[in-house]
XYZ file of C-alpha atoms in Angstrom:
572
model
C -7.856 -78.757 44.735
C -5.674 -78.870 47.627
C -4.842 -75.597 48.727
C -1.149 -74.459 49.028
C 0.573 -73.479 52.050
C 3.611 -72.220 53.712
C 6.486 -73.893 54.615
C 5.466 -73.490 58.150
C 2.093 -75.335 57.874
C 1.767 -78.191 59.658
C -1.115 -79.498 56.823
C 2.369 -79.960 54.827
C 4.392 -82.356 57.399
C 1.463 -84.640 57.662
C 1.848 -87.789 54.959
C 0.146 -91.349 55.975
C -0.775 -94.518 53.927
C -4.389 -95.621 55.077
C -4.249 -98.658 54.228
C -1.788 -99.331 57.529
C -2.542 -98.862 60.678
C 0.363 -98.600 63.278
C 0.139 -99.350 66.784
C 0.091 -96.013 68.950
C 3.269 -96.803 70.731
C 5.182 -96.758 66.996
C 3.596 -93.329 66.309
C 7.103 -90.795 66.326
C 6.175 -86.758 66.228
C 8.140 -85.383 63.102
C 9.170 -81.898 63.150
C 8.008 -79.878 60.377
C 11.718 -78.773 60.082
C 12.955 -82.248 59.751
C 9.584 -83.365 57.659
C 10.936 -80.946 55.281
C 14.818 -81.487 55.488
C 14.101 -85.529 54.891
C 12.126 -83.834 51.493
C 14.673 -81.546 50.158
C 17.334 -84.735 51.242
C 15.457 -86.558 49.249
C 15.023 -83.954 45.978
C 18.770 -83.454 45.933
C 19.734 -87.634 46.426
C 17.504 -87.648 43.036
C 19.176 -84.667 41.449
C 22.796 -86.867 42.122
C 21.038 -89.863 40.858
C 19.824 -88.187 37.491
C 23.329 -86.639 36.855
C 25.132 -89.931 37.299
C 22.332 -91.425 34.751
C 24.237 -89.510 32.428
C 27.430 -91.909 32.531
C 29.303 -88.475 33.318
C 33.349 -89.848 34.316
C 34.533 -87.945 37.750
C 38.006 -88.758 36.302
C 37.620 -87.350 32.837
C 38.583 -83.423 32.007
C 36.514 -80.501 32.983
C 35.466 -80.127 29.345
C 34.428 -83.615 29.114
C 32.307 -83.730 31.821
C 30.649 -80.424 30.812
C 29.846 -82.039 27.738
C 28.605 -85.323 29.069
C 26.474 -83.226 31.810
C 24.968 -80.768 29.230
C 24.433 -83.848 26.756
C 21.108 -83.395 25.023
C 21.240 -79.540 26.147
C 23.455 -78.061 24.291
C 21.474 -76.508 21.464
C 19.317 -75.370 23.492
C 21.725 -73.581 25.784
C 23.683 -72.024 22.706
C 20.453 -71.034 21.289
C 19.603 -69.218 24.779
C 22.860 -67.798 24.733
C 22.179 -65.881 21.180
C 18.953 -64.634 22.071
C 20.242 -63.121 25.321
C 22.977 -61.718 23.080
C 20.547 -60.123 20.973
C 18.524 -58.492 24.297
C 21.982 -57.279 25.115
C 22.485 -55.552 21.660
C 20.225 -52.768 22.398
C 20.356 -52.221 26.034
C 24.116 -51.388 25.015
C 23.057 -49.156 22.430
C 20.866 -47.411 24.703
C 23.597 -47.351 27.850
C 25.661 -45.663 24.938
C 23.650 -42.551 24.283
C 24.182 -40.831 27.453
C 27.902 -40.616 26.653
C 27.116 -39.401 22.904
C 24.464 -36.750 24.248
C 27.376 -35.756 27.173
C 29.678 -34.953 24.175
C 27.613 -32.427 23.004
C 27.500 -30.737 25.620
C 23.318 -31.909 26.811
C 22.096 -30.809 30.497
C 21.756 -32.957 33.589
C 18.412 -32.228 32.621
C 18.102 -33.297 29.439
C 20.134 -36.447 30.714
C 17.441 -37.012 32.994
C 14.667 -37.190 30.423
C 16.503 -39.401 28.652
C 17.087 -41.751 31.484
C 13.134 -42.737 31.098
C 13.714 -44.819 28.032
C 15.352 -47.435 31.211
C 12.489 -47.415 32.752
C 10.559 -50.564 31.059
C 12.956 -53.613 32.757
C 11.954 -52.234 36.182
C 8.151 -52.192 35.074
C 7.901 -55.178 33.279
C 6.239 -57.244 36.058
C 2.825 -55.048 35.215
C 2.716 -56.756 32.247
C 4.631 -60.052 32.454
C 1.474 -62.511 33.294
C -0.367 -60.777 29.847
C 2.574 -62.328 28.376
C 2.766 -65.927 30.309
C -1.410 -66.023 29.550
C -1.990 -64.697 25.769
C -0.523 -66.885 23.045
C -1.082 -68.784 19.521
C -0.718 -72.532 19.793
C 0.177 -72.796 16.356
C 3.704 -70.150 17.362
C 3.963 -71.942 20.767
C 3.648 -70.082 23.957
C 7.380 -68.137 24.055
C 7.960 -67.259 20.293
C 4.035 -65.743 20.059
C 5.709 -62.953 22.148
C 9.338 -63.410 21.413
C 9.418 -63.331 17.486
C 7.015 -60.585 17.157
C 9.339 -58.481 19.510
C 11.914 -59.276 17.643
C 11.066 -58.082 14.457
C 9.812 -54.724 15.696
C 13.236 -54.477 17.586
C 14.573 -54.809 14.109
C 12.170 -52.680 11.913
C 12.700 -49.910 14.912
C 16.639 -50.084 14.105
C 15.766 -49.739 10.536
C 13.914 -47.131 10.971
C 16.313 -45.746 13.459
C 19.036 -45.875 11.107
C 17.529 -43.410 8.560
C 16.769 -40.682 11.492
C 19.120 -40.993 14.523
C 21.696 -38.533 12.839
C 19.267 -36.052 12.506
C 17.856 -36.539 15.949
C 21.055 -36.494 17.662
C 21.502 -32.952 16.330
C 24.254 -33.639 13.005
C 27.890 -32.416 13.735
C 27.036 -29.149 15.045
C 23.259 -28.946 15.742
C 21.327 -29.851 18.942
C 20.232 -33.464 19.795
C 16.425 -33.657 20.422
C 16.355 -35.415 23.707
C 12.642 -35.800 24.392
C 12.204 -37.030 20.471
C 15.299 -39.534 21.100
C 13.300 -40.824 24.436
C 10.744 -41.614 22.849
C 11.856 -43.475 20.326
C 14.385 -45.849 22.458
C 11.605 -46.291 24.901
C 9.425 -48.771 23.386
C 12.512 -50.076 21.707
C 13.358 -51.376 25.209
C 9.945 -52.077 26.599
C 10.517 -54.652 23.140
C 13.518 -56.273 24.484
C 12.034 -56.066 27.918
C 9.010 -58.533 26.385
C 11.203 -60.410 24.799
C 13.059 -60.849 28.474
C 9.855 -62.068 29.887
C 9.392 -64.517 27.062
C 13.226 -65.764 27.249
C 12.888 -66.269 30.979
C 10.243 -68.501 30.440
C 11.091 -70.535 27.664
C 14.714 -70.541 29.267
C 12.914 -73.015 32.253
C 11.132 -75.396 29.853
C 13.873 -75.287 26.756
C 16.240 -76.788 29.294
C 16.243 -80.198 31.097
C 15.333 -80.003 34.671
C 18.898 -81.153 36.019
C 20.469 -78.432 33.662
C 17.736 -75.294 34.495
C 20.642 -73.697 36.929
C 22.240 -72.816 33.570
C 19.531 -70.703 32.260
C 21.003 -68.308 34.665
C 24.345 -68.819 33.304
C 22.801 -67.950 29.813
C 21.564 -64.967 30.876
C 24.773 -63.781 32.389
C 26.848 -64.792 29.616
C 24.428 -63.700 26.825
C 23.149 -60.654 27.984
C 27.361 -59.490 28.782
C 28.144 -60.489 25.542
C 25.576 -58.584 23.723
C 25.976 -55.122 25.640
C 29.817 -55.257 24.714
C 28.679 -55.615 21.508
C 26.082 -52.841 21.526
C 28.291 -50.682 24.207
C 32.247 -50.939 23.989
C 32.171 -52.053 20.695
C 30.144 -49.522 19.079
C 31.954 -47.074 20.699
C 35.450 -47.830 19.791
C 34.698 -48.082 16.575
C 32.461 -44.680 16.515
C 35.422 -43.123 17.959
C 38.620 -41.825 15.297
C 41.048 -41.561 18.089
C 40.475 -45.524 18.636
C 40.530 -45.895 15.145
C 43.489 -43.773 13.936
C 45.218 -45.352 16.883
C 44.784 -48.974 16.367
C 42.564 -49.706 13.727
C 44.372 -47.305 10.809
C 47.363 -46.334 8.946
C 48.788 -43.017 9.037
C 48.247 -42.082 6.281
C 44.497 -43.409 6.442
C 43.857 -40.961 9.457
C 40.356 -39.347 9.890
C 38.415 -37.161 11.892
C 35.378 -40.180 12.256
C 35.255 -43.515 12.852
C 34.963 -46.559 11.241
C 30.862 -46.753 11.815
C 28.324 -43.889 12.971
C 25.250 -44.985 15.608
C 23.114 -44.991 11.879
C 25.146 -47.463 10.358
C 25.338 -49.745 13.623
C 21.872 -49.503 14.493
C 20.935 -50.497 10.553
C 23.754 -54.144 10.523
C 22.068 -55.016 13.965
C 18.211 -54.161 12.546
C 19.168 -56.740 10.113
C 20.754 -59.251 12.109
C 17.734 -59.052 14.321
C 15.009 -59.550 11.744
C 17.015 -62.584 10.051
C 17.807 -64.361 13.087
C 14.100 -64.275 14.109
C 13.120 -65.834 10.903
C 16.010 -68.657 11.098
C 14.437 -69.201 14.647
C 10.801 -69.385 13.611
C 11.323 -71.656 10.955
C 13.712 -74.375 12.542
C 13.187 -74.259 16.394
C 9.984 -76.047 17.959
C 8.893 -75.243 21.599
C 9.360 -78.624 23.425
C 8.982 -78.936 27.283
C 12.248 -80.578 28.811
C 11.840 -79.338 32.389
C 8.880 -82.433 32.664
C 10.804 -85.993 32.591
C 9.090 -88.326 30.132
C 6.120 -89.598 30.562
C 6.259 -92.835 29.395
C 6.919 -94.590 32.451
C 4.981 -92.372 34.359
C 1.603 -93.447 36.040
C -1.172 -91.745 34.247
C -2.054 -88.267 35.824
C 1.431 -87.539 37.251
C 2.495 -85.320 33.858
C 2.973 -81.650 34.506
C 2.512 -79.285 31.674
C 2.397 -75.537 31.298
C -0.386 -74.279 32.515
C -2.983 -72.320 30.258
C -4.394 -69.284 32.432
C -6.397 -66.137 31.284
C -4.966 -62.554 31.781
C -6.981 -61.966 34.734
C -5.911 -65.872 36.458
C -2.305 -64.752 35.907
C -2.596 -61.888 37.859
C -4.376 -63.628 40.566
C -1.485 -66.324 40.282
C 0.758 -63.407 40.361
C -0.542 -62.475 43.981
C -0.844 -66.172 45.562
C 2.423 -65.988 44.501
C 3.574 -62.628 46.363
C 1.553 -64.483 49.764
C 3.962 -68.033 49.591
C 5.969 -67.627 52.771
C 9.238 -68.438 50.925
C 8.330 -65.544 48.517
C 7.503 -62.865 51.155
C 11.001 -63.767 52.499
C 12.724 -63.845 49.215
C 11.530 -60.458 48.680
C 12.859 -58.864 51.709
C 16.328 -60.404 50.903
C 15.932 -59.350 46.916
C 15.254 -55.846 48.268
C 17.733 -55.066 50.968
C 20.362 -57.026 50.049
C 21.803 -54.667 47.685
C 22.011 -51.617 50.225
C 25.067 -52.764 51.319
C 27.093 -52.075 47.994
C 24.846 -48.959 47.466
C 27.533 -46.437 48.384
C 31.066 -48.030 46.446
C 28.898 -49.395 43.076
C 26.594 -46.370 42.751
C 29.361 -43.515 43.913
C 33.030 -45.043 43.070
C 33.377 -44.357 39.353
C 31.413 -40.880 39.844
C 34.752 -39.837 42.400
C 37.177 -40.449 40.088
C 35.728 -38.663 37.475
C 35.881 -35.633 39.453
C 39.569 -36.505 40.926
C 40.026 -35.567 36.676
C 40.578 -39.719 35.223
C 38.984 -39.349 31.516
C 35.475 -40.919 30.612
C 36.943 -42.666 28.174
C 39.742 -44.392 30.210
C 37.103 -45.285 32.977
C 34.872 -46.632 30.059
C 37.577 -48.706 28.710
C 38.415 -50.591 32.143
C 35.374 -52.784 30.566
C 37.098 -53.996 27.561
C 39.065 -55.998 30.540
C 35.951 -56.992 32.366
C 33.840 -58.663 29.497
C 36.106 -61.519 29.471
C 35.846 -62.319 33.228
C 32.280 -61.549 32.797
C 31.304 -63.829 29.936
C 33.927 -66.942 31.496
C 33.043 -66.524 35.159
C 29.109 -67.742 35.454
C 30.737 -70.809 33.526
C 33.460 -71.918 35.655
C 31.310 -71.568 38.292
C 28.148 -73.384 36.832
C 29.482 -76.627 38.576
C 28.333 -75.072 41.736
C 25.158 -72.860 40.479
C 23.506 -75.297 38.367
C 23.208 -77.857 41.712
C 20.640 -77.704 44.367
C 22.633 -75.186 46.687
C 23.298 -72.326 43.944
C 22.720 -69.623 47.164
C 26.054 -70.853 48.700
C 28.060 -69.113 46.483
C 25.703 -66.146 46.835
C 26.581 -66.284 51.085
C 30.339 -66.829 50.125
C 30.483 -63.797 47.963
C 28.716 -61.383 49.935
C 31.115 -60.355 52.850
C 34.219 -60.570 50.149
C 32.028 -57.863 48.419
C 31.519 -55.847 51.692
C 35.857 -55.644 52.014
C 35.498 -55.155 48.359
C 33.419 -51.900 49.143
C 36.299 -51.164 51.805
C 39.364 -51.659 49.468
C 37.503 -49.516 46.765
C 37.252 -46.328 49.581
C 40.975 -46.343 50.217
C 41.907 -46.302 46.591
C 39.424 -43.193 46.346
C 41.396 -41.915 49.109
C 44.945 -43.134 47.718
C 44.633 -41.817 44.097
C 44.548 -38.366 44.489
C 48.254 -39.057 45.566
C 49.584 -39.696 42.302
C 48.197 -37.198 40.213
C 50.841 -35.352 37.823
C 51.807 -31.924 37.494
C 49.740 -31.739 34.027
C 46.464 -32.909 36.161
C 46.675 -36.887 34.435
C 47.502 -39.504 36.136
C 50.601 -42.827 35.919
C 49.650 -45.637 33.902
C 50.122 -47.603 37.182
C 46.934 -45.997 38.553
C 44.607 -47.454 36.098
C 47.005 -50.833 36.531
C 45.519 -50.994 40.093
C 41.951 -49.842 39.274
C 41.977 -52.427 36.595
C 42.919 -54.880 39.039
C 40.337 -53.468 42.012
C 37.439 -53.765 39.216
C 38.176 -57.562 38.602
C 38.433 -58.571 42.212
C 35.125 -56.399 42.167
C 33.102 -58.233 39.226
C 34.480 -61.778 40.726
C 32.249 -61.018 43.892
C 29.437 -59.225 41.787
C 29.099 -61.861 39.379
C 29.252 -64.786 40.907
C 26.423 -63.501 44.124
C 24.305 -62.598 40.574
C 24.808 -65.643 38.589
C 24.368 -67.746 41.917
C 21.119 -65.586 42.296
C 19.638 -66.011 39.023
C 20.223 -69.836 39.533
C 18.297 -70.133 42.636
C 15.598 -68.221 41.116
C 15.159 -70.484 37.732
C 15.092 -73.518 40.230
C 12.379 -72.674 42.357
C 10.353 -70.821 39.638
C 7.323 -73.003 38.669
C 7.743 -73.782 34.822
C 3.657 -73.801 33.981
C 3.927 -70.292 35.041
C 7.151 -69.604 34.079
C 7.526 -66.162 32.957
C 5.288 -64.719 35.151
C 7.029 -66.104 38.231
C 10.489 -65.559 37.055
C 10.324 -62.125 35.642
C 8.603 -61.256 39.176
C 11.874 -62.375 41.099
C 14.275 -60.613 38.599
C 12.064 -57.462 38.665
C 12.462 -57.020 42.740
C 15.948 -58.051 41.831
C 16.669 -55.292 39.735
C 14.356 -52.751 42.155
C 16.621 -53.976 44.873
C 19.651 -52.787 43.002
C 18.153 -49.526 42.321
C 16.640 -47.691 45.129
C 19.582 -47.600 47.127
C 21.680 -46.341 45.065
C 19.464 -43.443 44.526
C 19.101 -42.811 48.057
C 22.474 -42.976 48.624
C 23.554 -40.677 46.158
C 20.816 -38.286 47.870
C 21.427 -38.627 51.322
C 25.448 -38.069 50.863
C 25.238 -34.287 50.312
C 24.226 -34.283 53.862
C 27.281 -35.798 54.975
C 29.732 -33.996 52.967
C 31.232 -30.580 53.961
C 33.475 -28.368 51.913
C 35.421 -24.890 52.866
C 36.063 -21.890 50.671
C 39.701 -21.565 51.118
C 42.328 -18.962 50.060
C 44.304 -20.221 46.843
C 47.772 -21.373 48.105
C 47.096 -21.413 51.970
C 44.995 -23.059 54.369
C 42.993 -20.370 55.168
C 39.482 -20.791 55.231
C 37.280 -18.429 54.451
C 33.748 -19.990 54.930
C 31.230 -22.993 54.084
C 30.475 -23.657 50.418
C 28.555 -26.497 50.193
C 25.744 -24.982 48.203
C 26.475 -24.855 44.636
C 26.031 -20.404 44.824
C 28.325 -20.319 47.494
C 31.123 -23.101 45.520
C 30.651 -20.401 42.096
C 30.904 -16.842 44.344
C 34.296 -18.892 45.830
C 35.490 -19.721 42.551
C 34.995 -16.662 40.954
C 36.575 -14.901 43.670
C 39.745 -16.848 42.609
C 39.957 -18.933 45.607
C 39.628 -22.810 45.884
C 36.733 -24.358 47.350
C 37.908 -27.884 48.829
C 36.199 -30.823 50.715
C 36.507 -30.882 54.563
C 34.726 -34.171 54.975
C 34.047 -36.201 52.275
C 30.483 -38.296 52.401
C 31.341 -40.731 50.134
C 33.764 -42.664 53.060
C 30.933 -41.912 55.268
C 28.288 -43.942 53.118
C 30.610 -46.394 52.366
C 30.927 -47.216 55.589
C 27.529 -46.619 57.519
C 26.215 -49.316 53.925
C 29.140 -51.681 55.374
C 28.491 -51.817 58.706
C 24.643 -52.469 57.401
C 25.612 -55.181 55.450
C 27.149 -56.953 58.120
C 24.602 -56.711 60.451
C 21.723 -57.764 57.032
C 24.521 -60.915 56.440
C 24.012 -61.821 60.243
C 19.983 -61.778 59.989
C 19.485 -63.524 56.434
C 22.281 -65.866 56.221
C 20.497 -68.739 57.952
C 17.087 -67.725 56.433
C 18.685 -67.911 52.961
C 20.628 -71.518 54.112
C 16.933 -72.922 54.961
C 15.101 -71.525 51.729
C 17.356 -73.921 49.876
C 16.711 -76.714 52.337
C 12.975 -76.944 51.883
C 11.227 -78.669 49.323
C 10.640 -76.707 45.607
C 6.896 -77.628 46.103
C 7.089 -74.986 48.566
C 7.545 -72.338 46.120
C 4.542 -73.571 44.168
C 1.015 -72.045 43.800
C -0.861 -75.153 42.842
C 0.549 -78.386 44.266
C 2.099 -80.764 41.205
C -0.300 -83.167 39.360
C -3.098 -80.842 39.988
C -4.698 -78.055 38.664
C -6.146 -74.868 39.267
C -9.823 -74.088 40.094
């Protein structure tokens, strides 16, 4: 076996035919640069090539030439699209809780405990290559872990159903937290499986000029399924909603139209006879190889069957590839720019006194946007440049970050007398939050594409779910040191009610009660929320000046460089 090597290898630019022998004076020096750039040239000249196959008409409607383009596809993508759906369900459900247990009245603590039960979609790369390596031949490699996960996701709803109302506490009563935890736990370390398997079968379900759109699946899918499990679920849970829109007057009532019991138990349901229905009629067939019929014998590429303990040495060759090591340092930075106005923004204007429920409802405005977005821009994500988007969306996002500070700063302005706020407020916030999700979506979906392309499909899940796991780690950790560090920069004063007087610091929490029990007002001096927004700016510039040409050259060199074992071979 040949062994693999970075893109900056020279082993890699050198390619003769033995059988001719030049003279010295025609010998010409290659760069390994332009070695590669002739490769990739070539890779995307053949991606045109296999599009055009398709008899797709430049002069015919956008929705005829999606269908022409997708043509032999489409099952398969509107199958992907339901079982994303169906992983959104429950993370909805679960993003849901928090704002049932905040209702009655539950602890930051007790928050906190709950918060565990997200834990398994940042984990899941521990277990990811078990899943790419262990599998019945007879189920086929994806459903032996997808189905199974399936159907526990829907026996835990059922089971769910008949218990939740007496875990969360009743009407009156108090929810057990650490009981609820641990019950929604492995019911998302299930749909965190069934990720791993999805991802995977997503590369080989699809055609290899169509992968880009497993990403647009996902996107789609998954946003989709969490306003089902999410906004959904808790309009209709809620009797204000429902006495307001949904009801006659005379019909009024103090609950609404479903409790979490009765949700949980229609999507247990749905989950365990959609499973079957998939089981029975769908067959695992490999698209992302072209057919081998005209192939020369030894040039097929199949999946590759590994052991537990091979995947996880595939797992780090993988983490060694060159292109990886840099791919992780932009999956894992890239994010801190956006740290301070995603993780902070919707925290400031609860306290500036806007309503949960109004800031919760802003997404019944988003989901559209969300679910039609990664499809008008699929043109551009399912081709061989997907990251171009990503490097066009990035600095809008940065004076996204900057827009979003001076309506923090600008609201305040237009509070009423009674402490709420004009309609027109939430009119611009809606608006803010679009722009917002137009930048945030497409650097994701554009993301997501890259990463299906360059993952290897004979190690599919494995590779895949490692990407989207540093992904989601690089979306993560700096938020949470934001939020930590901007204490430090915030100041507030104790200040006599009605006056400017100041009487001293009260940035501790003892010193902000002893000033309000004294009657006075204790008020922010400096605010470290502008401060963080702007010191994760001004880094995000300077990270968009250092990666933008590393992430313009990752695209430009050959997909074998992402590979552990070279194609038409296998492993030792």
């Amino acid at each position: 076996m040949t062994a693999t090597v970075g893109p900056f290898d020279l082993s890699e630019s050198v390619e003769f035919d033995s059988t001719i022998q030049p003279h010295p004076s025609q010998c010409v020096i290659v760069p390994v640069e332009e070695k590669q750039k002739d490769k990739q040239e070539l890779e995307d000249e053949k991606w045109e090539r296999n599009v055009k196959k398709k008899n797709v008409d430049p002069n015919s409607n956008w929705l005829k030439r999606t269908h022409d383009t997708l043509k032999g596809d489409i099952s398969s993508i509107l199958l992907l699209l339901f079982l994303y759906l169906l992983q959104g369900v429950p993370l909805g459900l679960i993003g849901a809780i928090p704002l049932l247990l905040s209702s009655k009245h539950v602890s930051y603590g007790s928050q906190a405990i709950f918060s565990f039960a997200y834990w398994p979609f940042s984990l899941k790369l521990l277990w990811a290559p078990i899943v790419d390596s262990v599998w019945s031949k007879r189920l086929g490699r994806r459903k032996s872990w997808m189905v199974p996960c399936q159907y526990l996701i829907g026996l835990f709803m059922l089971f769910l159903s008949f218990k939740v109302n007496d875990i969360m506490g009743g009407n009156d009563g108090s929810p057990n937290v650490i009981f609820l935890m641990l019950i929604f736990l492995p019911l998302n370390f299930l749909a965190a499986t069934q990720d791993i398997a999805v991802d995977g079968w997503a590369l080989t379900m699809l055609s290899k000029k169509n992968v880009g759109y497993a990403s647009t699946c996902n996107a789609v899918g998954q946003t989709a399924g969490y306003f089902l499990g999410n906004i959904v679920f808790l309009a209709l849970e809620s009797s204000t909603f429902c006495n307001d829109f949904l009801r006659s007057k005379e019909n009024h009532s103090d609950t609404g139209i479903v409790d979490l019991a009765g949700y949980v138990f229609f999507w247990g349901w749905v989950f365990i006879i959609t499973t079957t229905l998939v089981l029975i009629l769908k067959r695992e067939v490999d698209k992302s190889v072209p057919s081998t019929q005209n192939m020369p014998p030894g040039e097929e590429e199949e999946e590759m069957e590994l052991g537990v303990a091979e995947s996880y040495t595939v797992l780090y060759k993988i983490m060694k590839l060159k292109p990886v090591l840099w791919m992780c340092a932009i999956l894992l930075t890239g994010k801190l720019a956006f740290a301070a106005s995603d993780g902070m923004t919707s925290l400031k204007l609860i306290d500036m006194g806007i309503p949960k429920d109004r800031l919760a409802s802003i997404g019944v405005f988003l989901t559209p946007m969300q679910i039609l977005l990664p499809w008008m821009i699929g043109k551009w994500t399912a081709g061989p440049r997907p990251l171009n988007i990503f490097l066009l969306a990035f600095p809008y996002r940065i004076f996204i970050g900057g827009v979003f500070a001076a309506l923090v700063w600008w609201t305040p302005h237009f509070r009423l007398a009674d402490g709420k706020f004009e309609y027109s407020v939430y009119f611009v916030w809606i608006t803010g939050y679009i722009f917002h999700q137009l930048a945030t979506y497409s650097m994701f979906v554009s993301m997501m594409a890259f990463i299906a392309q360059i993952s290897d499909p004979r190690i599919g899940g494995t590779y895949m779910t490692m990407l989207n796991t540093l992904n989601n780690l690089g979306g993560n950790w700096p938020v949470t040191v934001v939020l930590s560090v901007t204490d430090w920069f915030t100041y507030k004063d104790c200040v006599v009610k009605g006056t400017k007087d100041v009487l001293y610091s009260c940035n501790t929490k003892v010193l902000a009660d002893q000033c309000s029990n004294g009657g006075d007002v204790c008020e922010v001096a400096i605010d470290g929320y502008f401060i963080s927004v702007a010191v994760c700016s001004v880094i995000g510039i300077i990270w968009y000046k250092i990666f933008y040409n590393k992430i313009k050259y990752l695209q430009k060199i050959p997909r074998s460089q992402w590979r552990v074992f070279p194609s038409r071979s296998t492993p030792n």
